[in-house]
């Protein structure tokens, strides 16, 4: 096939096919997994996190209303948002948008969740509308709360209490502002649990709809800090895969590349999880008996390379041969592993994209 024919065919490919493919891969895996596998759950809940990250995009996307971060910048930016399953480390839903409204993206991700799921959010996501729509869907949010959102929350933050259940209802004036963006919202008092704890000299204030006493402060603290996994996802995307090195120059082709890279991560992670389960099963320990220092993990960079090498085999071999291909992938991944090294910490690096070509300055 000539390059021009390939390019023409690519223009006709709906980028959302990769979202559908990702969901079908996950669904196919889930049908084969043990239904009561608690290693992939937290207190019997599926556990997710949502976060967004800015990406530099090709200059041509300005025509699709992607804006530059400043008047001197050359490249426009888009908001990449992802719903990430924390236990399995799988990107569950994702999108690229030409606005910066992370809450709007988060609400769009809710359609892929089911009643009882738990979603963790960092600062900036909490609002009355976010709380309302999560409760409507039966999904439990865990928000890190900012200052100056509701007086009742600020009062709790300034008090000596560490665990309190309150109700929230915006003022009439605020309700009018909220309804402009969410015309179908029905205002009522919403119940939320507030917890507070201090870690390394920093105070964290968390809000959630998980009201039962079995969700202890320590358990919720652990869940909030588990959201670091989605930060690792973006590190993989930007540093290992260099996802913002786009070949396409249109909105469709850029989204094709972005969404396809998430499918690659999902396939690689499922095989990596299988490899790690096999390696750790050789220790003959139950998950609750496992010392973190004994845990074996695969090298995920190698997993990505291995999956990339086998993609054509997966797509084109006869169905009767696919099991052998997958077994070969897991076997190859298993050969490159190491023991988990808990307790390591590094200075956090900014995810902010580099401001490429801020402007053309004369050197004369």
Coordinates of C-alpha atoms in Angstrom, one line a residue:
X1 CA 0.0 0.0 0.0
X2 CA 1.3 3.4 -0.9
X3 CA 1.8 6.1 1.7
X4 CA -1.0 8.2 0.1
X5 CA -3.4 5.3 0.1
X6 CA -2.7 4.6 3.7
X7 CA -3.2 8.3 4.6
X8 CA -6.5 8.4 2.8
X9 CA -7.7 5.2 4.5
X10 CA -6.6 6.6 7.9
X11 CA -8.7 9.7 7.4
X12 CA -11.8 7.5 7.3
X13 CA -11.1 5.6 10.5
X14 CA -13.1 6.8 13.4
X15 CA -10.8 7.4 16.3
X16 CA -13.4 6.2 18.8
X17 CA -12.9 2.7 17.5
X18 CA -9.9 2.5 19.8
X19 CA -12.1 3.3 22.8
X20 CA -14.4 0.5 21.8
X21 CA -11.5 -1.8 21.3
X22 CA -10.1 -1.0 24.7
X23 CA -13.4 -1.7 26.4
X24 CA -13.8 -5.0 24.6
X25 CA -10.3 -6.1 25.5
X26 CA -11.0 -5.4 29.2
X27 CA -14.4 -7.1 29.0
X28 CA -12.9 -10.2 27.4
X29 CA -10.3 -10.4 30.1
X30 CA -12.8 -9.9 32.8
X31 CA -14.9 -12.9 31.6
X32 CA -11.8 -15.1 32.0
X33 CA -10.8 -13.7 35.4
X34 CA -11.9 -15.1 38.7
X35 CA -15.2 -13.2 39.6
X36 CA -14.2 -13.1 43.3
X37 CA -10.6 -12.0 42.8
X38 CA -10.2 -9.5 45.7
X39 CA -6.7 -8.6 44.7
X40 CA -8.2 -6.3 42.0
X41 CA -10.6 -4.7 44.5
X42 CA -10.5 -2.5 47.6
X43 CA -13.0 -3.5 50.3
X44 CA -15.0 -5.2 47.5
X45 CA -15.1 -2.0 45.3
X46 CA -13.5 -1.5 42.0
X47 CA -11.1 1.4 42.5
X48 CA -10.4 4.1 40.0
X49 CA -8.7 7.5 39.7
X50 CA -9.2 10.4 37.3
X51 CA -6.7 13.0 36.3
X52 CA -5.9 15.3 33.3
X53 CA -2.7 16.3 31.7
X54 CA -1.9 19.0 29.1
X55 CA -0.3 18.0 25.8
X56 CA 1.4 20.1 23.2
X57 CA -0.3 19.4 19.8
X58 CA 0.4 20.0 16.2
X59 CA 0.0 23.6 15.1
X60 CA -2.8 22.6 12.7
X61 CA -5.2 21.9 15.6
X62 CA -5.6 25.6 16.2
X63 CA -8.3 25.3 13.4
X64 CA -10.2 22.9 15.7
X65 CA -10.3 25.4 18.6
X66 CA -7.3 24.1 20.5
X67 CA -5.6 27.2 22.0
X68 CA -2.0 28.1 22.7
X69 CA -1.2 28.6 26.4
X70 CA -0.1 32.2 25.8
X71 CA -0.1 34.6 22.9
X72 CA 3.7 34.0 22.4
X73 CA 3.4 30.2 22.2
X74 CA 3.4 28.4 18.8
X75 CA 1.9 25.1 19.6
X76 CA -1.7 24.7 20.9
X77 CA -2.5 22.4 23.8
X78 CA -5.2 20.0 24.6
X79 CA -6.4 18.4 27.8
X80 CA -5.9 14.6 27.9
X81 CA -8.2 13.0 30.6
X82 CA -8.1 9.4 31.7
X83 CA -10.1 7.2 34.0
X84 CA -7.5 4.7 35.4
X85 CA -8.1 1.5 37.3
X86 CA -5.7 1.6 40.2
X87 CA -5.4 -2.1 41.1
X88 CA -5.0 -3.4 37.6
X89 CA -3.1 -0.3 36.4
X90 CA -5.3 -0.2 33.3
X91 CA -6.5 3.0 31.4
X92 CA -10.3 2.4 31.4
X93 CA -11.6 5.4 29.5
X94 CA -9.9 8.4 28.0
X95 CA -10.4 11.5 25.8
X96 CA -8.6 14.5 24.3
X97 CA -10.6 17.8 24.4
X98 CA -10.0 21.4 23.3
X99 CA -11.1 22.9 26.6
X100 CA -9.6 22.9 30.1
X101 CA -12.6 21.7 32.1
X102 CA -11.4 18.7 34.0
X103 CA -14.7 18.3 35.8
X104 CA -16.6 18.0 32.5
X105 CA -14.2 15.3 31.4
X106 CA -14.6 13.5 34.7
X107 CA -18.4 13.4 34.4
X108 CA -18.1 12.0 30.9
X109 CA -16.0 9.1 32.3
X110 CA -18.8 8.1 34.6
X111 CA -20.7 6.4 31.8
X112 CA -18.2 3.5 31.9
X113 CA -18.6 2.9 35.6
X114 CA -21.1 0.8 37.6
X115 CA -22.9 1.2 40.9
X116 CA -20.5 0.8 43.8
X117 CA -17.3 1.8 42.0
X118 CA -15.0 4.2 43.9
X119 CA -13.2 7.1 42.1
X120 CA -10.3 9.2 43.6
X121 CA -9.8 12.8 42.6
X122 CA -7.1 15.3 43.4
X123 CA -7.7 19.0 44.3
X124 CA -9.8 21.0 41.8
X125 CA -12.4 18.4 41.0
X126 CA -14.8 18.8 43.9
X127 CA -18.0 20.7 43.4
X128 CA -21.6 20.4 44.3
X129 CA -22.5 19.3 40.8
X130 CA -19.7 16.6 40.8
X131 CA -21.0 15.3 44.1
X132 CA -24.6 15.3 42.8
X133 CA -23.9 13.4 39.6
X134 CA -21.8 10.8 41.4
X135 CA -24.6 10.1 43.8
X136 CA -27.1 9.9 40.9
X137 CA -24.9 7.2 39.3
X138 CA -24.3 5.3 42.6
X139 CA -20.5 5.9 42.2
X140 CA -18.5 6.8 45.3
X141 CA -16.1 9.8 44.9
X142 CA -13.1 10.4 47.2
X143 CA -12.2 14.1 46.8
X144 CA -9.2 16.0 48.1
X145 CA -10.9 19.3 49.2
X146 CA -9.6 22.7 48.6
X147 CA -10.2 25.7 50.8
X148 CA -13.0 28.2 50.2
X149 CA -15.6 25.8 48.6
X150 CA -18.3 25.6 51.3
X151 CA -18.3 27.3 54.7
X152 CA -19.1 23.9 56.4
X153 CA -16.0 22.4 54.9
X154 CA -13.8 25.3 56.0
X155 CA -15.3 25.1 59.5
X156 CA -14.4 21.4 59.7
X157 CA -10.9 22.1 58.3
X158 CA -10.3 24.7 61.1
X159 CA -11.8 22.5 63.9
X160 CA -10.2 19.7 66.0
X161 CA -12.5 17.1 64.5
X162 CA -11.0 14.5 62.2
X163 CA -14.2 12.7 61.0
X164 CA -17.6 14.3 60.5
X165 CA -20.7 13.8 58.3
X166 CA -22.4 17.0 57.1
X167 CA -24.9 18.0 54.4
X168 CA -24.3 20.5 51.6
X169 CA -26.7 22.8 49.8
X170 CA -25.6 25.8 47.8
X171 CA -27.2 29.2 48.3
X172 CA -29.9 30.3 45.9
X173 CA -27.5 32.6 44.1
X174 CA -25.0 29.8 43.7
X175 CA -27.7 27.5 42.5
X176 CA -28.5 29.9 39.7
X177 CA -24.9 29.9 38.6
X178 CA -24.7 26.1 38.7
X179 CA -27.9 25.6 36.7
X180 CA -26.5 27.6 33.8
X181 CA -23.9 24.8 33.3
X182 CA -26.1 21.9 34.5
X183 CA -29.7 22.7 33.6
X184 CA -31.0 19.3 34.6
X185 CA -29.6 19.3 38.2
X186 CA -32.2 19.0 41.0
X187 CA -30.9 20.8 44.1
X188 CA -31.2 19.0 47.5
X189 CA -29.1 18.6 50.6
X190 CA -26.3 16.1 49.9
X191 CA -24.6 14.1 52.6
X192 CA -20.9 13.9 52.6
X193 CA -18.3 12.6 55.0
X194 CA -15.3 14.7 55.8
X195 CA -12.0 13.3 57.2
X196 CA -8.8 15.0 58.0
X197 CA -5.3 13.8 58.7
X198 CA -1.7 15.1 58.7
X199 CA 1.1 13.5 56.7
X200 CA 4.7 14.7 56.7
X201 CA 3.6 18.1 58.1
X202 CA 0.8 18.6 55.5
X203 CA -2.9 18.5 56.4
X204 CA -5.2 16.6 54.0
X205 CA -9.0 17.2 54.0
X206 CA -10.9 14.5 52.1
X207 CA -14.6 14.3 51.2
X208 CA -16.4 11.1 50.3
X209 CA -19.8 9.4 50.2
X210 CA -18.4 6.3 51.9
X211 CA -20.1 6.8 55.2
X212 CA -19.8 3.4 56.8
X213 CA -17.3 3.0 59.7
X214 CA -15.5 0.1 58.0
X215 CA -14.0 2.8 55.7
X216 CA -11.6 4.0 58.3
X217 CA -9.5 7.2 58.1
X218 CA -6.4 5.0 57.5
X219 CA -8.1 3.1 54.7
X220 CA -9.3 6.3 53.0
X221 CA -5.8 7.8 53.4
X222 CA -4.3 4.8 51.7
X223 CA -6.9 5.1 48.9
X224 CA -6.2 8.8 48.2
X225 CA -2.5 8.3 48.0
X226 CA -3.0 5.3 45.7
X227 CA -4.0 7.8 43.1
X228 CA -0.3 8.2 42.4
X229 CA -0.7 5.3 40.0
X230 CA -2.3 7.6 37.4
X231 CA 0.7 10.0 37.7
X232 CA 2.8 6.9 36.7
X233 CA 0.5 6.3 33.7
X234 CA 1.3 9.8 32.4
X235 CA 5.0 9.3 33.0
X236 CA 4.8 6.1 30.9
X237 CA 2.9 7.9 28.1
X238 CA 5.2 10.9 28.0
X239 CA 8.6 9.5 28.8
X240 CA 8.5 5.9 27.6
X241 CA 6.2 6.1 24.6
X242 CA 6.7 9.9 23.9
X243 CA 3.0 10.1 23.0
X244 CA 3.2 13.8 22.1
X245 CA 5.5 13.1 19.1
X246 CA 2.7 13.0 16.7
X247 CA 2.9 11.8 13.1
X248 CA -0.7 13.0 12.2
X249 CA -1.5 16.6 11.8
X250 CA -5.3 16.6 12.0
X251 CA -7.5 16.2 15.1
X252 CA -8.7 12.8 14.0
X253 CA -5.2 11.4 13.4
X254 CA -3.9 12.9 16.6
X255 CA -6.7 11.2 18.6
X256 CA -6.1 8.0 16.7
X257 CA -2.5 7.9 17.9
X258 CA -3.4 8.9 21.5
X259 CA -6.2 6.4 21.9
X260 CA -4.2 3.6 20.2
X261 CA -1.3 4.1 22.7
X262 CA -3.8 3.6 25.5
X263 CA -4.8 0.3 23.9
X264 CA -1.2 -0.7 23.7
X265 CA -0.8 0.1 27.4
X266 CA -3.9 -1.9 28.3
X267 CA -2.7 -5.0 26.4
X268 CA 0.8 -4.7 27.9
X269 CA -0.5 -4.3 31.4
X270 CA -2.9 -7.3 31.2
X271 CA 0.0 -9.5 30.1
X272 CA 2.3 -7.9 32.7
X273 CA -0.3 -8.6 35.4
X274 CA -0.5 -12.2 34.3
X275 CA 3.3 -12.5 34.3
X276 CA 3.6 -11.0 37.8
X277 CA 0.8 -13.3 39.1
X278 CA 2.7 -16.3 37.8
X279 CA 6.0 -15.2 39.2
X280 CA 4.7 -14.4 42.7
X281 CA 2.6 -17.6 42.8
X282 CA 6.0 -19.4 42.9
X283 CA 6.5 -18.0 46.4
X284 CA 3.5 -20.0 47.6
X285 CA 2.2 -17.0 49.6
X286 CA -1.4 -15.6 49.8
X287 CA -1.7 -11.9 48.8
X288 CA -2.3 -10.9 52.5
X289 CA 0.8 -12.8 53.5
X290 CA 3.1 -11.2 50.9
X291 CA 6.0 -9.0 52.2
X292 CA 6.3 -6.1 49.8
X293 CA 10.1 -6.8 49.8
X294 CA 9.4 -10.2 48.4
X295 CA 7.0 -9.1 45.6
X296 CA 8.3 -9.6 42.1
X297 CA 7.4 -7.1 39.4
X298 CA 8.0 -7.2 35.6
X299 CA 9.9 -4.5 33.8
X300 CA 7.0 -2.5 32.1
X301 CA 9.3 -0.9 29.6
X302 CA 10.2 -4.3 28.4
X303 CA 6.5 -5.3 28.4
X304 CA 5.6 -2.5 26.1
X305 CA 8.5 -3.4 23.7
X306 CA 7.4 -7.1 23.8
X307 CA 3.8 -6.3 23.1
X308 CA 4.8 -4.0 20.2
X309 CA 6.8 -6.7 18.6
X310 CA 3.9 -9.1 18.7
X311 CA 1.0 -6.8 17.6
X312 CA 1.0 -8.1 14.0
X313 CA 0.9 -11.7 15.3
X314 CA -2.1 -10.9 17.5
X315 CA -4.0 -9.3 14.7
X316 CA -3.3 -11.7 11.9
X317 CA -2.7 -15.2 13.3
X318 CA -5.6 -17.7 13.1
X319 CA -7.8 -17.8 16.1
X320 CA -6.5 -21.3 17.0
X321 CA -3.0 -19.9 17.4
X322 CA -3.7 -16.8 19.5
X323 CA -3.3 -18.6 22.9
X324 CA 0.3 -19.6 21.9
X325 CA 1.1 -16.0 20.9
X326 CA -0.2 -14.7 24.2
X327 CA 1.7 -17.4 26.2
X328 CA 4.8 -16.4 24.3
X329 CA 4.3 -12.7 25.2
X330 CA 3.8 -13.5 28.9
X331 CA 6.8 -15.8 28.9
X332 CA 9.0 -13.1 27.3
X333 CA 7.8 -10.5 29.8
X334 CA 8.5 -12.9 32.7
X335 CA 12.1 -13.2 31.8
X336 CA 12.8 -9.5 32.6
X337 CA 11.7 -9.0 36.2
X338 CA 12.9 -7.6 39.6
X339 CA 11.9 -7.5 43.2
X340 CA 9.7 -4.6 44.3
X341 CA 11.7 -1.9 46.1
X342 CA 9.2 -0.1 48.4
X343 CA 9.9 3.1 50.2
X344 CA 11.8 4.8 47.4
X345 CA 10.9 8.4 46.8
X346 CA 12.0 11.0 44.2
X347 CA 11.5 14.7 43.7
X348 CA 8.2 15.1 41.8
X349 CA 8.7 16.4 38.3
X350 CA 6.2 18.7 36.7
X351 CA 3.9 17.3 34.1
X352 CA 3.5 20.7 32.5
X353 CA 4.3 20.5 28.8
X354 CA 7.3 22.4 27.6
X355 CA 6.4 25.7 26.0
X356 CA 7.8 24.9 22.6
X357 CA 8.6 27.8 20.2
X358 CA 7.3 30.6 22.5
X359 CA 8.0 33.1 19.8
X360 CA 10.6 34.0 17.1
X361 CA 13.1 36.4 18.6
X362 CA 15.6 38.1 16.4
X363 CA 19.3 37.2 17.0
X364 CA 20.6 40.1 14.9

